[in-house]
CSV table of C-alpha atoms in Angstrom, one decimal:
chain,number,residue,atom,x,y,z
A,13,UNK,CA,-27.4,-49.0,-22.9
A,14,UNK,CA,-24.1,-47.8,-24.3
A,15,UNK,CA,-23.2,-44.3,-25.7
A,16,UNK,CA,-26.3,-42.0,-25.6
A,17,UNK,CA,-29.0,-43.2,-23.4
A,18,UNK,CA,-32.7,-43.7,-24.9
A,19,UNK,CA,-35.6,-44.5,-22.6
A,20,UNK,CA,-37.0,-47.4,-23.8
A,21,UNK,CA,-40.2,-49.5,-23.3
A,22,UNK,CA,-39.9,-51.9,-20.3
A,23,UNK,CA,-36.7,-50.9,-18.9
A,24,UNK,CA,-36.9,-51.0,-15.0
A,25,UNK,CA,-35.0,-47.7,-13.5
A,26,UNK,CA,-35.5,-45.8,-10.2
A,27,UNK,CA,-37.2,-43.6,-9.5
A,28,UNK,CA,-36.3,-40.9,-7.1
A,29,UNK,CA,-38.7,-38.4,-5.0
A,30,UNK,CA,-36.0,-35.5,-3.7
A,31,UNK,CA,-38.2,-33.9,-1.3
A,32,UNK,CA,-41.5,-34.3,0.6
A,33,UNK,CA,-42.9,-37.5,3.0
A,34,UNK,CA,-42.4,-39.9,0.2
A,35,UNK,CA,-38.6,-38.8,-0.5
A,36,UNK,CA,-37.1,-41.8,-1.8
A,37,UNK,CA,-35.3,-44.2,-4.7
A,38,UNK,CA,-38.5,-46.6,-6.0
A,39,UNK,CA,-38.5,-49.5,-8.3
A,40,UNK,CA,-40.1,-48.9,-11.4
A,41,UNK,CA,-40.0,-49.5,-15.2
A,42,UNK,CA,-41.4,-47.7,-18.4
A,43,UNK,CA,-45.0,-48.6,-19.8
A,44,UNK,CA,-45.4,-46.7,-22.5
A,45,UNK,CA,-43.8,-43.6,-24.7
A,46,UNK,CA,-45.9,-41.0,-26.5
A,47,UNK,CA,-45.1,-37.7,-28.6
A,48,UNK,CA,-45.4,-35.8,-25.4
A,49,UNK,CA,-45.1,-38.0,-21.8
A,50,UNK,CA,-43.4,-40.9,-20.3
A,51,UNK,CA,-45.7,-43.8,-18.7
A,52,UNK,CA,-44.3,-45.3,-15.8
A,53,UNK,CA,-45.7,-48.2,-13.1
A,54,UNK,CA,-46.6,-46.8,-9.9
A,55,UNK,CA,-44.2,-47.3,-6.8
A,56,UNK,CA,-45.2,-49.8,-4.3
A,57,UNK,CA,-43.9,-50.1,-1.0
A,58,UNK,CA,-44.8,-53.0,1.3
A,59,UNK,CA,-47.8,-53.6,-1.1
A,60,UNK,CA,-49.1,-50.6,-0.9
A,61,UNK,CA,-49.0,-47.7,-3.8
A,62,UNK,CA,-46.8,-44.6,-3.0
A,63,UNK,CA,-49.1,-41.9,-3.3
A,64,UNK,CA,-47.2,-38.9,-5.3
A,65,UNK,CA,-48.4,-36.1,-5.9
A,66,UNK,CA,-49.1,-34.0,-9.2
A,67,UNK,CA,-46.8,-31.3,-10.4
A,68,UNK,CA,-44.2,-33.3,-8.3
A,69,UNK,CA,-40.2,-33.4,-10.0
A,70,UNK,CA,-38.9,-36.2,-9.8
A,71,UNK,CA,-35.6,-38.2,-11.1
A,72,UNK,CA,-35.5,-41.5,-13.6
A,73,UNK,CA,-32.4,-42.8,-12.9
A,74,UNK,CA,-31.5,-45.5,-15.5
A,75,UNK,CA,-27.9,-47.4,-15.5
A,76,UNK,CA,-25.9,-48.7,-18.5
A,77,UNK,CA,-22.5,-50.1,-19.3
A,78,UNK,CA,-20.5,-46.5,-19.6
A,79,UNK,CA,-22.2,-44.8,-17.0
A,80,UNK,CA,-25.5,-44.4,-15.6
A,81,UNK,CA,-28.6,-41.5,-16.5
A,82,UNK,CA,-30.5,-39.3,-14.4
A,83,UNK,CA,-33.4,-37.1,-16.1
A,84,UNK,CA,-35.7,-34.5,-14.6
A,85,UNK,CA,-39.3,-34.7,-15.2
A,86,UNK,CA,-42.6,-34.3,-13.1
A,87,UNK,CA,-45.3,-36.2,-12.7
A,88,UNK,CA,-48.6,-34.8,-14.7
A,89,UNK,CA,-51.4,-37.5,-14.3
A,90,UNK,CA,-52.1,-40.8,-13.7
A,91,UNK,CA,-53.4,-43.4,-15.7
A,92,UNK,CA,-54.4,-47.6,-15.3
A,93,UNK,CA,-53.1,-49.9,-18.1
A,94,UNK,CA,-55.2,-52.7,-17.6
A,95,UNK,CA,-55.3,-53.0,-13.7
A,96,UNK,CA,-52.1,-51.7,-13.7
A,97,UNK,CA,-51.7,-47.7,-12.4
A,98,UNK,CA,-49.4,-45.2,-13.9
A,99,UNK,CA,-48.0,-42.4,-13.5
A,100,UNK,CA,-47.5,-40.2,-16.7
A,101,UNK,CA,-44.2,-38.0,-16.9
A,102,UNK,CA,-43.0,-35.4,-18.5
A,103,UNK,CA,-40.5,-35.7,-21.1
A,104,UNK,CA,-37.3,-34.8,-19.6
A,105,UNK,CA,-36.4,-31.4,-19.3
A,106,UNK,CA,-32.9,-32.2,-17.7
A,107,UNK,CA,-30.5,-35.3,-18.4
A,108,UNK,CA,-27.7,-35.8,-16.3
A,109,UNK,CA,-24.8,-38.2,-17.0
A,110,UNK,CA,-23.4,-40.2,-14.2
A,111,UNK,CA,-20.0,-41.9,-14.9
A,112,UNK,CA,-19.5,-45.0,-14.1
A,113,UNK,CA,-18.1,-45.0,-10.0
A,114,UNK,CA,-21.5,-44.0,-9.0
A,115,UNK,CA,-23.1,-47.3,-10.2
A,116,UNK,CA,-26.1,-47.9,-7.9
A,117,UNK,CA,-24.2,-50.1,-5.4
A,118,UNK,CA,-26.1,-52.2,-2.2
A,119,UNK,CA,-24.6,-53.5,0.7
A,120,UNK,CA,-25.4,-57.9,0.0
A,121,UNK,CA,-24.3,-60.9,1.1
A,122,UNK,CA,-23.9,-63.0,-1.8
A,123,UNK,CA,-22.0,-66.0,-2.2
A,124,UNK,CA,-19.3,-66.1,-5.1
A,125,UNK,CA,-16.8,-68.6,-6.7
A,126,UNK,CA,-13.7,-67.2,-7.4
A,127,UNK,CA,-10.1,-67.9,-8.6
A,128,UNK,CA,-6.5,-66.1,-8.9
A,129,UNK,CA,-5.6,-65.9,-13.1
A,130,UNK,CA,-2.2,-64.3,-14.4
A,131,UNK,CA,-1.9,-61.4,-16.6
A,132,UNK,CA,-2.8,-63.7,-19.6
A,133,UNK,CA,-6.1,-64.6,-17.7
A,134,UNK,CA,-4.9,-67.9,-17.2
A,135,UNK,CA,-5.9,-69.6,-14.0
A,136,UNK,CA,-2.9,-69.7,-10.9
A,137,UNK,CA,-5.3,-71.3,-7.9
A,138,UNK,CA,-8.6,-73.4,-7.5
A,139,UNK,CA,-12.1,-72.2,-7.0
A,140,UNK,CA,-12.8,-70.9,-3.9
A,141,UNK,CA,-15.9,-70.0,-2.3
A,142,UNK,CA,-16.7,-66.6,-0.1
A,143,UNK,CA,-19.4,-63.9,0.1
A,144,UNK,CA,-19.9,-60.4,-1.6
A,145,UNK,CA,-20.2,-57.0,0.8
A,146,UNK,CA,-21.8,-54.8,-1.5
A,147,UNK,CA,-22.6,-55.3,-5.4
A,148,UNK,CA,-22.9,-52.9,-7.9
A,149,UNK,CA,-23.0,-53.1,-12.2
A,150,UNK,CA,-19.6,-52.2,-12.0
A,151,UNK,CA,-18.0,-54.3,-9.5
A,152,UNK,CA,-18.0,-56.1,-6.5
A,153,UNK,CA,-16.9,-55.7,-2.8
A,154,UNK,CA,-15.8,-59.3,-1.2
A,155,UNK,CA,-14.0,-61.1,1.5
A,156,UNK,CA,-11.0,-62.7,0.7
A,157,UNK,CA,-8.9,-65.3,2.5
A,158,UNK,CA,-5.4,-65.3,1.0
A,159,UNK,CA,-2.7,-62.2,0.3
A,160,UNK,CA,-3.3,-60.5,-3.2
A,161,UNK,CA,-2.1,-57.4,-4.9
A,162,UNK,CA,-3.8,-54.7,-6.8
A,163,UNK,CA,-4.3,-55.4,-10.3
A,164,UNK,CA,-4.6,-59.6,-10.0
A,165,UNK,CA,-7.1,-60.5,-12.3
A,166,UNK,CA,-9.6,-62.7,-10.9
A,167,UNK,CA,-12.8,-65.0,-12.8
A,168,UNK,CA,-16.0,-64.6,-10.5
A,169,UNK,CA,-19.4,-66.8,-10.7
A,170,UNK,CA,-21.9,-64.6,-8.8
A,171,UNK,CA,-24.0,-66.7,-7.7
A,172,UNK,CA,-27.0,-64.8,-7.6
A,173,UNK,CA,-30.1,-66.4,-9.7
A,174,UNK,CA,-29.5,-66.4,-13.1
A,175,UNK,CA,-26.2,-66.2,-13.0
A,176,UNK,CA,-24.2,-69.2,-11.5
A,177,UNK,CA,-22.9,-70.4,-14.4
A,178,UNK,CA,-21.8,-67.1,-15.5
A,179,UNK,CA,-17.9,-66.3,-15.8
A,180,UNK,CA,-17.0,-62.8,-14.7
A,181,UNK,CA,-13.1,-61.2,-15.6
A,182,UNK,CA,-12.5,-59.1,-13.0
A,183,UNK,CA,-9.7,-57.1,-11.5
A,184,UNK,CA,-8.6,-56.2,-8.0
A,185,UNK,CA,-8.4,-52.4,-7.4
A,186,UNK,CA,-8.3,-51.8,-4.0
A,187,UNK,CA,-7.7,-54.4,-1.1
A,188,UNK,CA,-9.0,-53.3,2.8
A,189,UNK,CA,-8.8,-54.2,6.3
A,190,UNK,CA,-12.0,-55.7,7.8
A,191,UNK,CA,-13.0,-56.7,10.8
A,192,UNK,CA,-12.8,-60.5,9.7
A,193,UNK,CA,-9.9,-60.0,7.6
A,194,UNK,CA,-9.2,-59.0,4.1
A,195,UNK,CA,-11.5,-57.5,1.8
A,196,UNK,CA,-10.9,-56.5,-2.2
A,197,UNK,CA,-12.9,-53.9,-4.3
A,198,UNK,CA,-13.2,-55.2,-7.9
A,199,UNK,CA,-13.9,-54.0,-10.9
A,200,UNK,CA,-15.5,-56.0,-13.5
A,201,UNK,CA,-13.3,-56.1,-17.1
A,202,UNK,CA,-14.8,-58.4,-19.4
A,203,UNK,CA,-18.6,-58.6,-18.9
A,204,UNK,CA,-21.4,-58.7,-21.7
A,205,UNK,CA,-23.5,-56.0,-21.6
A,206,UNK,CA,-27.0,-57.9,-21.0
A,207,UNK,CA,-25.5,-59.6,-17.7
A,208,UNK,CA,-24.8,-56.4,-16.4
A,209,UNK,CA,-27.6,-55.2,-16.9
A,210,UNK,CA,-29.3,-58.6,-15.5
A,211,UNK,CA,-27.1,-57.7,-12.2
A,212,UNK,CA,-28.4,-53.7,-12.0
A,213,UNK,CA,-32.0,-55.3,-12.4
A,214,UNK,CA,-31.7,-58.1,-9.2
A,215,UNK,CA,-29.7,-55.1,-7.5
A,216,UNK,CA,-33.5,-53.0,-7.4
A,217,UNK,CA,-35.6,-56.5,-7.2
A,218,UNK,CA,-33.8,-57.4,-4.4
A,219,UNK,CA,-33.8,-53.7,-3.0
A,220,UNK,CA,-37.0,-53.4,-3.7
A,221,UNK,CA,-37.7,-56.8,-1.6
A,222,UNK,CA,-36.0,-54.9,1.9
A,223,UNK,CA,-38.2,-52.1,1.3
A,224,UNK,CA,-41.2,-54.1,1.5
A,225,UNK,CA,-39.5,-56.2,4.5
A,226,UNK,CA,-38.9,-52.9,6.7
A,227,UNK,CA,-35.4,-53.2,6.2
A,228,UNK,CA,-34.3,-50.1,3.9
């Protein structure tokens, strides 16, 4: 999703109710595209279907690689696609572009692989191992157990499923105080555009999965 935006058949985005009892951001992805509305799959929380109402506006909030996508539209009926229910949008009346510091980001503790490179991305230290803060498709928040300066360049294997194996280019841009030591916010520089988008997508599976717990 790079440059303009297009909604697009089976992309997963959140959906998010402003206002009302069921105010909200809910996993959900696009069924289906006609001349004049937007099928989408229901919201469920803890199994059970959110129950929205008609005529309500609502935000799809899609992210890319540039920045992420809000549109307004409101729900105006709902449909069943085989045994799975829909709710039918409007087209968007409003789109909103999001740069890219307000990626979705979630508080996670991930493990990740990491080591030190030099400006010509070549490596200065071993792997080491530590765990993630919060996650986002830009970046990542992570502990860190040795001094480092802005603007080290680091290679990351998130090792969330999928994407173990997965080499990440990466630069430190900001390095905190925490309560068990050091911390670094890092940006990701050198990432194809599919696994970023694989990392948005476990970001809302695995928010998606807390909802249903209790925990969000």
């Amino acid at each position: 999703m790079s440059g303009e935006h297009k909604i697009e058949v089976n992309q997963k985005f959140e959906l998010i109710v402003e206002e009302g009892p069921y105010k909200g951001n809910y996993l959900s992805r696009v069924a289906d595209i006609t001349a004049d509305a937007i099928k989408v799959t229901v919201p469920f929380v803890h199994g059970e279907i959110i129950p929205l109402r008609l005529n309500l506006d609502v935000l799809m909030y899609f992210t890319g690689v540039q920045a992420a996508y809000s549109y307004r539209v409101k729900i105006i009926g709902r449909e069943e696609e085989g045994e799975v229910p829909l709710l039918v949008l409007s087209r968007p009346e409003e789109k909103y572009r999001i740069q890219r510091r307000e990626f979705f980001r979630l508080e996670v503790r991930e493990k990740v692989l990491y080591r030190l490179l030099d400006d010509s991305l070549e490596p200065i230290s071993d792997f080491k191992e530590t765990h993630t803060i919060d996650i986002s498709g830009g970046g990542v928040k992570m502990f860190i157990n040795e001094p480092v300066l802005k603007a080290t360049y680091l290679e990351l294997f998130l090792q969330i499923p999928g994407l173990e194996s997965t080499a990440i280019i990466s630069q430190i841009v900001n390095i905190f105080d925490v309560e068990a030591g050091l911390a670094v916010g890092i940006k990701f520089i050198e990432i194809d555009e599919f696994i970023q988008e694989e990392i948005i997508s476990w970001l809302f599976d695995y928010q998606r999965k807390l909802r249903q717990k209790g925990l969000l």
